[in-house]
Short mmCIF file of C-alpha atoms in Angstrom, two decimals:
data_model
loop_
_atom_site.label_atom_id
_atom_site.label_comp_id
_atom_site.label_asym_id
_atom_site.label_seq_id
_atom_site.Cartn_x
_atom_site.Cartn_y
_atom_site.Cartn_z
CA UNK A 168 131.57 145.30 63.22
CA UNK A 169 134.93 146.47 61.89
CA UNK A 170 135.28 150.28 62.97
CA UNK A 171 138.57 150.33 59.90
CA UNK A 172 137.35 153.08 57.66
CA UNK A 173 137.20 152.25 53.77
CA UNK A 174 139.55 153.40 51.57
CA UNK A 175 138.49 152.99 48.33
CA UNK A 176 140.07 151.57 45.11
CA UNK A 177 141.94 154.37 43.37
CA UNK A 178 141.09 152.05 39.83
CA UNK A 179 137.18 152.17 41.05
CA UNK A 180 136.29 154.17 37.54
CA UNK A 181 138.96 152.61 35.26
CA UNK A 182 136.72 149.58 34.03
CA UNK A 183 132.86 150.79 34.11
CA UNK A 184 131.19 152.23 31.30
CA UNK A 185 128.82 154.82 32.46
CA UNK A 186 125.65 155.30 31.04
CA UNK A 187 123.83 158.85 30.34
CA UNK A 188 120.44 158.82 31.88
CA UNK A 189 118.42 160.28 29.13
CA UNK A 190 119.04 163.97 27.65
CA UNK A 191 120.11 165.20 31.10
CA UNK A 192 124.11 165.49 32.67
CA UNK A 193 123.86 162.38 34.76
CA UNK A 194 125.83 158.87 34.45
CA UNK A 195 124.89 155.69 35.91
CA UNK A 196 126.99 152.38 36.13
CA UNK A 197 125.64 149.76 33.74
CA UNK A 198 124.78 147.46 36.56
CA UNK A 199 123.48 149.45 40.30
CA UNK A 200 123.14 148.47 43.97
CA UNK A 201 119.70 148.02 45.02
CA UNK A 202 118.71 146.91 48.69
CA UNK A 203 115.40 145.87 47.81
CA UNK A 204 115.27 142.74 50.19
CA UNK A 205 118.58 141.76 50.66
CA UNK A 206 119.20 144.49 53.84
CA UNK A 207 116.93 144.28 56.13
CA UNK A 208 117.81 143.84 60.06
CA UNK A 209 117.97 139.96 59.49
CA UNK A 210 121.41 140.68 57.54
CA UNK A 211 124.68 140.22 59.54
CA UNK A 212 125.94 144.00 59.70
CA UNK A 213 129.47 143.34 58.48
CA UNK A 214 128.40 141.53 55.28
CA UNK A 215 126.20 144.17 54.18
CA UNK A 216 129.08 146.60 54.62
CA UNK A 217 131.46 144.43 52.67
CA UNK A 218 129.22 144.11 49.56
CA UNK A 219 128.83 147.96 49.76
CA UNK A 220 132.37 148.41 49.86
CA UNK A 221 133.46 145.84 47.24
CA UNK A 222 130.56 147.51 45.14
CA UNK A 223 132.15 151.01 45.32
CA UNK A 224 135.32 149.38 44.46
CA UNK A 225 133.79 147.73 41.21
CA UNK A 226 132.76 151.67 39.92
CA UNK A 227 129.19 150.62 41.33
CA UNK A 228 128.51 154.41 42.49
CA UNK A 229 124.20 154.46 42.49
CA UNK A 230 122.64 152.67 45.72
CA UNK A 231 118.86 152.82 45.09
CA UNK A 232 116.50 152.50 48.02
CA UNK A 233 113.00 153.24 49.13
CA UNK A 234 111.19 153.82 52.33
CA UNK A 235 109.91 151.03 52.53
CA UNK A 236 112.50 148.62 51.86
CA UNK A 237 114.12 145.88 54.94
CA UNK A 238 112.26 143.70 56.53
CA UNK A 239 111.07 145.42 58.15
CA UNK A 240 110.05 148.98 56.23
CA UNK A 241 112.98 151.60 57.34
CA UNK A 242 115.66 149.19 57.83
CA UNK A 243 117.22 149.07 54.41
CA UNK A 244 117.45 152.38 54.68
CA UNK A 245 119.36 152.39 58.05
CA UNK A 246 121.92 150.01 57.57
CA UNK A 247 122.78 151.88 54.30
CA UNK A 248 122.90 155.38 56.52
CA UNK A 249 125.48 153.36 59.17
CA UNK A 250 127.40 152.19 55.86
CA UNK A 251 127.61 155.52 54.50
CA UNK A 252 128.90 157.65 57.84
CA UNK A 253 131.31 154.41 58.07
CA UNK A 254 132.66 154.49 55.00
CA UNK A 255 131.73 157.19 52.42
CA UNK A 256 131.27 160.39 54.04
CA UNK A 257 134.15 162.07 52.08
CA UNK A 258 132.92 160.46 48.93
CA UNK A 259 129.36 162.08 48.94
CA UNK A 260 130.44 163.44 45.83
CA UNK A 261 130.25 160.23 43.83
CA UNK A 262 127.64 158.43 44.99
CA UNK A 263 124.22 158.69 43.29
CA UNK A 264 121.53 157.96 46.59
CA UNK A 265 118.00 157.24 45.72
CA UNK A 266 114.81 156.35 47.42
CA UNK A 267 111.22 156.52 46.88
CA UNK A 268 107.49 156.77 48.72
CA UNK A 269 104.41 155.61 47.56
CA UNK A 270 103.83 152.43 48.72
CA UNK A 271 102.54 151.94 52.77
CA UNK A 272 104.81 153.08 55.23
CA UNK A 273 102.83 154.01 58.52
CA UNK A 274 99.46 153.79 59.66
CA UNK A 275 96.96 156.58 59.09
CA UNK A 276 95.59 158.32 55.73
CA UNK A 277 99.18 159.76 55.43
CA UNK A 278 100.79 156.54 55.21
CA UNK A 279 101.27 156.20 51.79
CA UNK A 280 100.05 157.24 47.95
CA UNK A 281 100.53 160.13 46.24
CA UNK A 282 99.93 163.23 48.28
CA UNK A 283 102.02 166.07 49.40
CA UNK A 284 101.99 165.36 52.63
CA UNK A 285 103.05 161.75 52.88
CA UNK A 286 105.73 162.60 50.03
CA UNK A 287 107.42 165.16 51.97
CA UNK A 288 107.82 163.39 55.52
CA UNK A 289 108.71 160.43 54.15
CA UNK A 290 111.52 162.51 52.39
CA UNK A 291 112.40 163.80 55.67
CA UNK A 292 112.36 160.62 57.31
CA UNK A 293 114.40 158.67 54.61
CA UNK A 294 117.06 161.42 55.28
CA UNK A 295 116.87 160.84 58.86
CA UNK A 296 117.65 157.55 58.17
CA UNK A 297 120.25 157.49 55.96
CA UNK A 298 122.07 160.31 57.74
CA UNK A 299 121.74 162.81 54.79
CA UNK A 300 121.02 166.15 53.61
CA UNK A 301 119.81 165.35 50.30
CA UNK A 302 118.91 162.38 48.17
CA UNK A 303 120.45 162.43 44.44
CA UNK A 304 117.09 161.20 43.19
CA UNK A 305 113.62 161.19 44.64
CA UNK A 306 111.14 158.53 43.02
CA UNK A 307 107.08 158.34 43.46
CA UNK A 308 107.00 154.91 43.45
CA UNK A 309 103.88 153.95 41.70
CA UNK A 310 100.83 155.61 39.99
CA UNK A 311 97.71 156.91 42.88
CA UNK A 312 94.47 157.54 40.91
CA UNK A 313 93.10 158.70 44.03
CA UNK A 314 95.45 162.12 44.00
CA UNK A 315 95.59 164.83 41.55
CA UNK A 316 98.65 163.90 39.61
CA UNK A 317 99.76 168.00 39.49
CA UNK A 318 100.05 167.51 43.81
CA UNK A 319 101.91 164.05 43.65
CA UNK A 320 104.56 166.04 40.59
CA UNK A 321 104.29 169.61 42.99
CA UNK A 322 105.40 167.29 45.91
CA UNK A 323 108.52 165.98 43.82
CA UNK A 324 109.38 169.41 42.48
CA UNK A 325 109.22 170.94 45.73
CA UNK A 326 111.70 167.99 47.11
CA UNK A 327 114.16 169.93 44.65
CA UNK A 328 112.92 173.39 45.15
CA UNK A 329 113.67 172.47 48.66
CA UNK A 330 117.55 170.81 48.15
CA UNK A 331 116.64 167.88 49.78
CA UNK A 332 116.26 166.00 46.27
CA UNK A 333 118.63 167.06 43.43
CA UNK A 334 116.66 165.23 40.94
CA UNK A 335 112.92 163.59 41.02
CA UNK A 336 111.89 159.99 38.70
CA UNK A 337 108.64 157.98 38.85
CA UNK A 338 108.32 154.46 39.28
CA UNK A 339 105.54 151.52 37.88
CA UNK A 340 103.68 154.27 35.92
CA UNK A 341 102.29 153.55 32.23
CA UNK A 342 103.27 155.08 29.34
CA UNK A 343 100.56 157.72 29.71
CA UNK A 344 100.83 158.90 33.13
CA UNK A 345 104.45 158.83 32.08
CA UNK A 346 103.48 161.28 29.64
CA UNK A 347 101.52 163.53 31.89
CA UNK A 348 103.86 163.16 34.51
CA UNK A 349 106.82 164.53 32.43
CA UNK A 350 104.57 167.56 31.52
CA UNK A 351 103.65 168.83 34.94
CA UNK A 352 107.21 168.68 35.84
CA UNK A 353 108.23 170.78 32.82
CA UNK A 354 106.03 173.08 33.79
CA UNK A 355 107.47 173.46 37.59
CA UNK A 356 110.89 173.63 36.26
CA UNK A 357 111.91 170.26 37.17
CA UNK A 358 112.29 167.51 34.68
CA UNK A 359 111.48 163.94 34.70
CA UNK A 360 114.97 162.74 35.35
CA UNK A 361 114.19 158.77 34.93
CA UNK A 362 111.82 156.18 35.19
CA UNK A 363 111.86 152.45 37.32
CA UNK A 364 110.04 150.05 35.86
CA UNK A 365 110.29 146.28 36.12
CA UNK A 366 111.91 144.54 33.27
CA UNK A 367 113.02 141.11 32.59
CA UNK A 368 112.96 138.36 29.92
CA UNK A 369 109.98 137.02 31.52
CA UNK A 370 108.48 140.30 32.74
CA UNK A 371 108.85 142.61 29.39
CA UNK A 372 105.82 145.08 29.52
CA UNK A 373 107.97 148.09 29.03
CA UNK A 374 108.39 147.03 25.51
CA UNK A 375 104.64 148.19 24.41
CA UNK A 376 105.30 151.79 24.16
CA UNK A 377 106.81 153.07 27.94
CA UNK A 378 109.97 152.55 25.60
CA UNK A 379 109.49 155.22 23.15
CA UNK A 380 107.55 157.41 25.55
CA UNK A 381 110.76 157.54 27.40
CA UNK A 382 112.92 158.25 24.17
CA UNK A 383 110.75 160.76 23.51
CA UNK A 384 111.06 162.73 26.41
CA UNK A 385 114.88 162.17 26.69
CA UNK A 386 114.03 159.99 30.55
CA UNK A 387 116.22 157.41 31.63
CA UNK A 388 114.80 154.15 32.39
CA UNK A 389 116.33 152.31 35.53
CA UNK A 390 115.33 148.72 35.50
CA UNK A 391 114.13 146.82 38.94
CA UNK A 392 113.83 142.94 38.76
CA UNK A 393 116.00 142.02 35.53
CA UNK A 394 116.89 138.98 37.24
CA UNK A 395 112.87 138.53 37.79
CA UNK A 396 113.83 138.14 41.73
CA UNK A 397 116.01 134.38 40.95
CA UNK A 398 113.74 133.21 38.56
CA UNK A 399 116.44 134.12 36.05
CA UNK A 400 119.29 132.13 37.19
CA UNK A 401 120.53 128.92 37.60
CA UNK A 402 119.13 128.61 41.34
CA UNK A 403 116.27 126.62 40.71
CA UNK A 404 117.02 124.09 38.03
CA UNK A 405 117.21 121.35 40.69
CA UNK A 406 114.70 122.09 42.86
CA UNK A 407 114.43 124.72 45.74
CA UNK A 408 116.86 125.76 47.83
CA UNK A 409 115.89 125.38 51.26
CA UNK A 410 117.75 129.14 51.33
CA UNK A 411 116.07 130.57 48.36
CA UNK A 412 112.84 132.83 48.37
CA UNK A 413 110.85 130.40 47.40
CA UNK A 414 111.18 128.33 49.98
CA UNK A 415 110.67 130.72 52.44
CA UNK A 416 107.65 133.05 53.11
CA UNK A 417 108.05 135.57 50.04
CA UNK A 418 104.90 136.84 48.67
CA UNK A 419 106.78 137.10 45.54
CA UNK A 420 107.82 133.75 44.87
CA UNK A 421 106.37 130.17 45.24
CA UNK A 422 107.11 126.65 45.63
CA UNK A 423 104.60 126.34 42.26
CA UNK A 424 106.08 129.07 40.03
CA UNK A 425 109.53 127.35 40.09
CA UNK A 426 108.52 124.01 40.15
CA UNK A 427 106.15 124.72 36.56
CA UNK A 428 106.77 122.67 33.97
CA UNK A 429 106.96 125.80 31.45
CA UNK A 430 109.08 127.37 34.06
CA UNK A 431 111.26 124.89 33.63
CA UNK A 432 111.42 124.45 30.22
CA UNK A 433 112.17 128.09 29.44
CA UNK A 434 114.87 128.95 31.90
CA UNK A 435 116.82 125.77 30.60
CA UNK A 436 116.73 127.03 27.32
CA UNK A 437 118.06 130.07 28.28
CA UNK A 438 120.48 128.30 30.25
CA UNK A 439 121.77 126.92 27.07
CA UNK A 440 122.12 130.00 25.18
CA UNK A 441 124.01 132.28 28.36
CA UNK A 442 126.48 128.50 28.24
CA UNK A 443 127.09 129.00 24.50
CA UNK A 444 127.54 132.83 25.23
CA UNK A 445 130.43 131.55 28.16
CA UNK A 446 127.82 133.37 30.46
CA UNK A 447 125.68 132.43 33.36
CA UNK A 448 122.20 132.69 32.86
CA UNK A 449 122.10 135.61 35.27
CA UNK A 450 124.77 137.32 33.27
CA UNK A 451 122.88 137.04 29.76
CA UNK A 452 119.44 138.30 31.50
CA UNK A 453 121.29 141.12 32.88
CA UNK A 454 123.25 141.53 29.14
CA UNK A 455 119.55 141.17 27.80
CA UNK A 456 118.13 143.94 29.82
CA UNK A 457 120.83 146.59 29.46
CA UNK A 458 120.57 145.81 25.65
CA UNK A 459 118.40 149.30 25.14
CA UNK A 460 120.07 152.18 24.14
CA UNK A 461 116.79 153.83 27.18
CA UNK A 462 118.16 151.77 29.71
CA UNK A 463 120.73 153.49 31.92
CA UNK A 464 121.17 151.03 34.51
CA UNK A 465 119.84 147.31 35.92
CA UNK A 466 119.05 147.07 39.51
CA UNK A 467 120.38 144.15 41.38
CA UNK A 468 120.39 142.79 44.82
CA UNK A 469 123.41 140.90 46.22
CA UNK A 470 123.20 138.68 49.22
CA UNK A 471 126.97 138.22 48.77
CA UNK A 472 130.11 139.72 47.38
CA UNK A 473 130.88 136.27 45.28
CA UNK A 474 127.09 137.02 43.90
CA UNK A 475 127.59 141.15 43.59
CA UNK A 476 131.11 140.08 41.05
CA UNK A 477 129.54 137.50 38.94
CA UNK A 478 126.77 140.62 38.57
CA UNK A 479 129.02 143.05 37.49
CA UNK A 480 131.63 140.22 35.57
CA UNK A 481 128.53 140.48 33.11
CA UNK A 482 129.84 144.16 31.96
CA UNK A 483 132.78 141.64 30.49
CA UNK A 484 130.50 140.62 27.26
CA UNK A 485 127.45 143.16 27.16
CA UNK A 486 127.04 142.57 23.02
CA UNK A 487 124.29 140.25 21.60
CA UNK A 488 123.92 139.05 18.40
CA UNK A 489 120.56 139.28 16.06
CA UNK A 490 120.65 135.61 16.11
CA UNK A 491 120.81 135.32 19.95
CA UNK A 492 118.39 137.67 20.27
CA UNK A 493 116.33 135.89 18.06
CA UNK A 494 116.78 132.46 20.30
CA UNK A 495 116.27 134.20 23.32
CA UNK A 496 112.82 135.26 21.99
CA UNK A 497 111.81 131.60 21.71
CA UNK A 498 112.05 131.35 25.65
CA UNK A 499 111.87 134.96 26.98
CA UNK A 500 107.95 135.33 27.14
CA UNK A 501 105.66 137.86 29.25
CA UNK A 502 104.52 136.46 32.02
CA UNK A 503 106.56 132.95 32.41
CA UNK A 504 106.20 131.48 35.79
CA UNK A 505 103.26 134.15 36.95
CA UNK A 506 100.93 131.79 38.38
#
């Protein structure tokens, strides 16, 4: 790998319009850098650097992570830290860094859910591995009904208390828990910064109350997924790409989902609209998602930097019309392709 340190575009902020998250002082770009499986250790070192760099160029300033993220769990998270003490450690400043625990990390009854104890060291081991102080934003990443929901919000709260988090957000919970969450952390003195659900044409859950509850309570809502993992692109309209997900060993993704006749029929009508729009279809389910007024940023991979500025070209022609919306609706259903 290059050892050339980055110097960044001086017009990185001229072009992005930032988003407020919520009621609180923080900006997001439209469109953010997530490393969800697209950074693991089976990723050549000096194209992951390149996309982070081109992304920091674009105004893309929020790289969202999570323990658990690679293959394998960790990794993500270490290639970013080498990226970072490359490249950006006198623009700490600017970047937003988040990650999140919650899921499995290690072996043991500490290994993952909601307590205090695997909260906290997985903190401290996510800054290990990113080579950092403090993370901007600290998530729980999904609801544990097996832990007192006042520990799981005093873990997150004492992150901040702590200065290793500078803000705390929550992750696949429900409108309720949402709720309660938000509560406890008033309480503690440390709002509910955002929330990151899922949220896609095909995939639109969020829209049966987690969006008002979020309104409500002035949170942010980060969305994971808008591209429903490929399924909302033009990758699979003639078959499967020996390269793609689904033709490799993804739990995610099959063979069957994209092959499905209503699969099909869908994503080629949407094809058709994001063609009259001048758009690719990945551009008008990104437009589509970042349509809310709640939704302060859109979460998206890139397993190149061709792929990362057709992304963020998107920002180009955000605006939908009623009747687009209203054609979109006749092909963006719950649940397409979930087999």
């Amino acid at each position: 790998m290059s050892t050339d340190v980055h110097r960044p575009s001086p017009a990185r902020y001229d072009r992005t319009p930032y988003r407020r998250v919520g009621r609180s002082g923080v900006l997001l770009p439209p469109i953010s850098l997530g490393f969800w499986q697209n950074f693991g250790e089976n990723r050549d070192p000096f194209t992951l650097r390149t996309i982070v760099r081109r992304a920091f160029d674009l105004g893309v300033n929020h790289f969202d992570l999570a323990n658990n993220y690679g293959p394998p769990p960790g990794s993500a998270e270490t290639q970013v830290g080498r990226i970072l003490a490359q490249d950006f450690r006198d623009h700490r400043d600017e970047l937003v860094i988040s990650t999140k625990a919650g899921y499995r990390m290690w072996d043991g009854p500490f290994g993952d859910g909601g307590s205090r104890k695997y909260l906290l060291n997985s903190l401290d081991q996510s800054l290990d591995r990113l080579g950092l102080e403090y993370v901007d934003i600290f998530y729980h990443h999904r609801e544990d009904p097996e832990t007192p929901l006042e520990e799981t919000m005093g873990a997150l709260a004492h992150a901040v208390r702590s200065g290793k988090a500078l803000y705390v957000g929550i992750s696949n919970y429900s409108p309720e828990r949402t709720r309660q969450a938000a509560r406890i952390l008033a309480g503690l003195g440390t709002p509910l910064l955002i929330h990151q659900p899922s949220y896609s044409m095909f995939n639109r859950h969020i829209e049966n109350g987690l969006l008002d509850v979020v309104s409500e309570l002035g949170v942010g809502l980060a969305a994971f997924s808008p591209l429903q993992q490929g399924l909302l692109t033009n990758r699979y309209l003639s078959g499967v790409p020996q390269s793609s997900r689904a033709a490799g060993s993804s739990s995610s993704l099959s063979e069957q989902q994209v092959q499905d006749e209503d699969y099909q029929a869908r994503v080629r009508g949407l094809s058709q609209i994001a063609h009259d729009r001048g758009q690719s279809l990945a551009q008008l389910a990104l437009a589509w998602a970042l349509r809310h007024r709640q939704v302060s940023t859109a979460l998206v991979g890139a397993s190149s930097v061709t792929q990362l500025e057709q992304n963020i070209a998107t920002l180009e022609n955000l605006e939908i019309t009623d009747e687009e919306l209203l054609r979109i609706d006749e092909f963006a259903v719950d649940g397409t392709a979930r087999r």
